[in-house]
């Protein structure tokens, strides 16, 4: 089924009532479950349903696995580029067997790519064949851009260690040194999923104390924590997905209990957003702002809009010496095959969960993205040039999400009454009452209040995020670089090349986008009477 294939929402009332009858059980309707399966939405939401592969099983990939294991050491020693240059150009087609293996290859190669581009005193504008050739193949297979994404850094880059009681003594020590686990949350208790694939034993990614990253650039606890907080957030948000789909479906079907179902779902959503927000705030526990700003963030940078640091055309994905006249380009004095490409860097803004919430509630990011004078984004392109028809931020970053998740969001945006999510249904309900010249009845009022509260919960979540942006980007950007973080000879590219103006502009852009996205503007207006649903 294509993502655009209509869902069974525009059914007849007969179908609708039989649907609502089947909803009386505590499990989700089969077709909601099959949709989740179809779009790779697991018991852990947009995370895989089991642990990501840690090593490619085929010995053939030992050169990659040996290097990725020593990534931060090699970057620190300033030898990473030489080591990559000595790697063989490994095949992917016919060698990588399962989707897990393709994903593992993508994770490894994205770390290699950013390590190579940014792991030197100057950025490298060329990605050599040992990275480019397999990376282009793997990203084409997965339909992801050949650059670090939320998928490579977060979704597929973690392991879950057993709980302390079942660990060996060394693991126990590691766990004990971690902060206490959050209380059990609905995600881990919910009977919501009836997936064919049961959660793997000991696999509970909501528990931050049991999560570890597979790879980091810097080897710092701050970098691990930065990725793992998102992993836990994604897992924590998982249980709400089928609940909200059911509400949208009830709306689309005009089922007799749609108001009640939607009210209940919204109340659960509020609890979920708050729980995920609590995890977000745990970022402060183990991620140090100065380490984030000066050591981690430079490695996450993309290749788009990077003229000031020496990447005016983005990065050249070098496929080897040119064999024919037509295919070649002169790069660094040699005729090479390949392509210049420019992409955004890795960002949690690529999270499908947060966009799912937006779509369900019908939150519109009216002025984010390209109407903003600070936005520099465009869709993934093969040049570093700015595109006049730039997409809004939230639309653009979807292209950096795994294909099925992208398709899932597209499908969700068509559920309910179509674009506008629950907001549209609530607005229509209010308008219908007005046209009838009557007050909302008790059930309708409950729905309206639940909706307003849910949008507030989401605005508060974004407010927390905005505070994080201030603490981790705005404040460090205005403070002197600590002596021990100043770049040594091997250094990291990018940081010192930026003029102050450019850095200021980037910060302003980030804050602007975050502010706009936070929905604060809308909230201010909607708080006029506390019941204005129009802005949402
Ligand atoms: C140190 C922690 C963090 C910092 C400094 C930070 C910074 C930023 C910045 C600068 C943006 C603007 C767009 C961009 O550059 O991509 C952004 C957007 C975004 N970030 Fe974060 N972020 C952090 C953690 C997180 C976490 C853990 C999540 C959870 C998934 C998250 C979710 C988002 C989302 C969804 C957006 C898109 C805008 C929106 O929809 O509100 N961020 N972040």
Coordinates of N, CA and C and ligand atoms in Angstrom, one line a residue, residues 150 226 229-230 233-234 280 283 287 292 344-351 354-355 358 365 393-394 397 461-462 465 468-469 472-473 509-511 513-514 517-518, ligand 1:
X150 N 19.2 11.6 12.7 CA 18.6 11.1 14.0 C 18.6 9.6 14.0
X226 N 23.5 12.7 25.6 CA 22.8 13.5 24.6 C 22.0 12.6 23.7
X229 N 19.1 10.3 25.9 CA 17.9 10.9 26.4 C 16.8 10.9 25.3
X230 N 17.3 11.1 24.0 CA 16.3 11.0 22.9 C 15.7 9.6 22.8
X233 N 13.2 9.0 25.3 CA 12.0 9.8 25.0 C 11.2 9.1 24.0
X234 N 11.9 8.6 22.9 CA 11.1 7.9 21.8 C 10.4 6.7 22.4
X280 N 13.2 14.7 28.9 CA 14.0 15.8 28.2 C 14.8 16.6 29.2
X283 N 18.3 15.8 30.5 CA 19.5 16.2 29.7 C 20.5 16.9 30.6
X287 N 24.8 15.8 30.5 CA 25.3 16.4 29.3 C 25.8 17.8 29.7
X292 N 29.0 19.9 25.2 CA 28.1 19.8 24.0 C 28.5 20.9 23.0
X344 N 21.8 19.0 5.7 CA 21.7 19.4 7.1 C 22.5 18.4 7.9
X345 N 22.8 18.8 9.1 CA 23.5 17.9 10.0 C 22.5 17.1 10.9
X346 N 23.1 16.2 11.7 CA 22.2 15.4 12.6 C 21.5 16.3 13.6
X347 N 20.2 16.0 13.8 CA 19.4 16.9 14.7 C 18.3 16.1 15.3
X348 N 18.0 16.3 16.5 CA 16.8 15.7 17.2 C 15.6 16.2 16.6
X349 N 15.7 17.3 15.8 CA 14.5 17.9 15.1 C 14.0 16.9 14.1
X350 N 14.7 15.8 13.9 CA 14.3 14.8 12.9 C 13.5 13.7 13.6
X351 N 13.1 14.0 14.9 CA 12.3 13.0 15.6 C 10.9 12.9 15.0
X354 N 7.8 13.7 17.8 CA 7.3 15.1 18.0 C 6.4 15.5 16.9
X355 N 6.8 15.2 15.7 CA 6.0 15.5 14.5 C 4.6 14.8 14.6
X358 N 2.4 16.7 16.7 CA 1.9 17.9 16.0 C 0.8 17.6 15.1
X365 N 3.0 25.0 12.2 CA 4.2 25.8 12.4 C 4.2 26.9 11.4
X393 N 10.9 24.1 7.8 CA 11.8 23.2 8.5 C 11.2 21.8 8.8
X394 N 10.0 21.8 9.3 CA 9.4 20.5 9.7 C 9.1 19.6 8.5
X397 N 12.8 18.3 7.3 CA 13.5 17.3 8.1 C 12.8 15.9 8.0
X461 N 6.1 21.5 26.8 CA 7.2 20.6 26.4 C 8.2 21.4 25.6
X462 N 7.7 22.2 24.6 CA 8.6 22.9 23.7 C 9.3 24.1 24.5
X465 N 12.2 22.6 26.0 CA 13.3 22.4 24.9 C 13.9 23.7 24.6
X468 N 16.5 24.4 27.1 CA 17.7 23.6 26.8 C 18.5 24.3 25.7
X469 N 17.9 24.8 24.7 CA 18.6 25.5 23.6 C 19.4 26.6 24.2
X472 N 22.3 25.2 26.3 CA 23.4 24.4 25.6 C 24.0 25.1 24.4
X473 N 23.3 26.1 23.9 CA 23.8 26.8 22.7 C 24.0 28.3 23.0
X509 N 19.2 32.0 14.7 CA 18.3 31.2 13.9 C 17.8 30.0 14.7
X510 N 18.7 29.4 15.5 CA 18.2 28.2 16.2 C 17.2 28.6 17.3
X511 N 17.4 29.7 17.9 CA 16.5 30.1 18.9 C 15.1 30.5 18.3
X513 N 13.8 29.5 15.5 CA 13.1 28.3 15.1 C 12.5 27.6 16.3
X514 N 13.3 27.5 17.3 CA 12.8 26.8 18.5 C 11.6 27.5 19.1
X517 N 8.7 27.1 16.8 CA 8.2 25.8 16.9 C 7.6 25.5 18.2
X518 N 8.0 26.2 19.2 CA 7.5 25.9 20.5 C 6.0 26.2 20.7
Ligands
LIG1 C1 21.4 19.5 24.3 C2 20.2 19.2 23.9 C3 19.5 19.9 22.7 C4 19.9 21.0 22.0 C5 21.0 21.9 22.3 C6 18.9 21.2 21.0 C7 18.9 22.2 20.1 C8 18.0 22.3 19.0 C9 18.1 23.3 18.0 C10 19.2 24.4 17.9 C11 17.0 23.2 17.2 C12 16.7 24.0 16.0 C13 16.8 23.2 14.7 C14 18.0 22.4 14.4 O1 19.1 23.0 14.5 O2 17.9 21.3 14.0 C15 16.3 22.0 17.7 C16 15.1 21.6 17.1 C17 14.4 20.5 17.6 N1 14.8 19.7 18.6 FE1 16.3 20.0 19.9 N2 18.0 20.2 21.1 C18 18.3 19.3 22.1 C19 17.7 18.2 22.5 C20 16.6 17.7 21.9 C21 16.0 16.4 22.3 C22 16.5 15.4 23.3 C23 14.9 16.3 21.5 C24 14.0 15.1 21.5 C25 13.7 14.4 20.5 C26 14.8 17.5 20.6 C27 13.8 17.7 19.7 C28 13.8 18.7 18.8 C29 12.8 18.9 17.8 C30 11.6 18.1 17.6 C31 13.2 20.1 17.1 C32 12.4 20.7 15.9 C33 11.7 21.9 16.4 C34 10.4 21.5 17.0 O3 9.6 20.8 16.5 O4 10.2 22.1 18.2 N3 15.9 18.3 20.9 N4 16.9 21.6 18.8

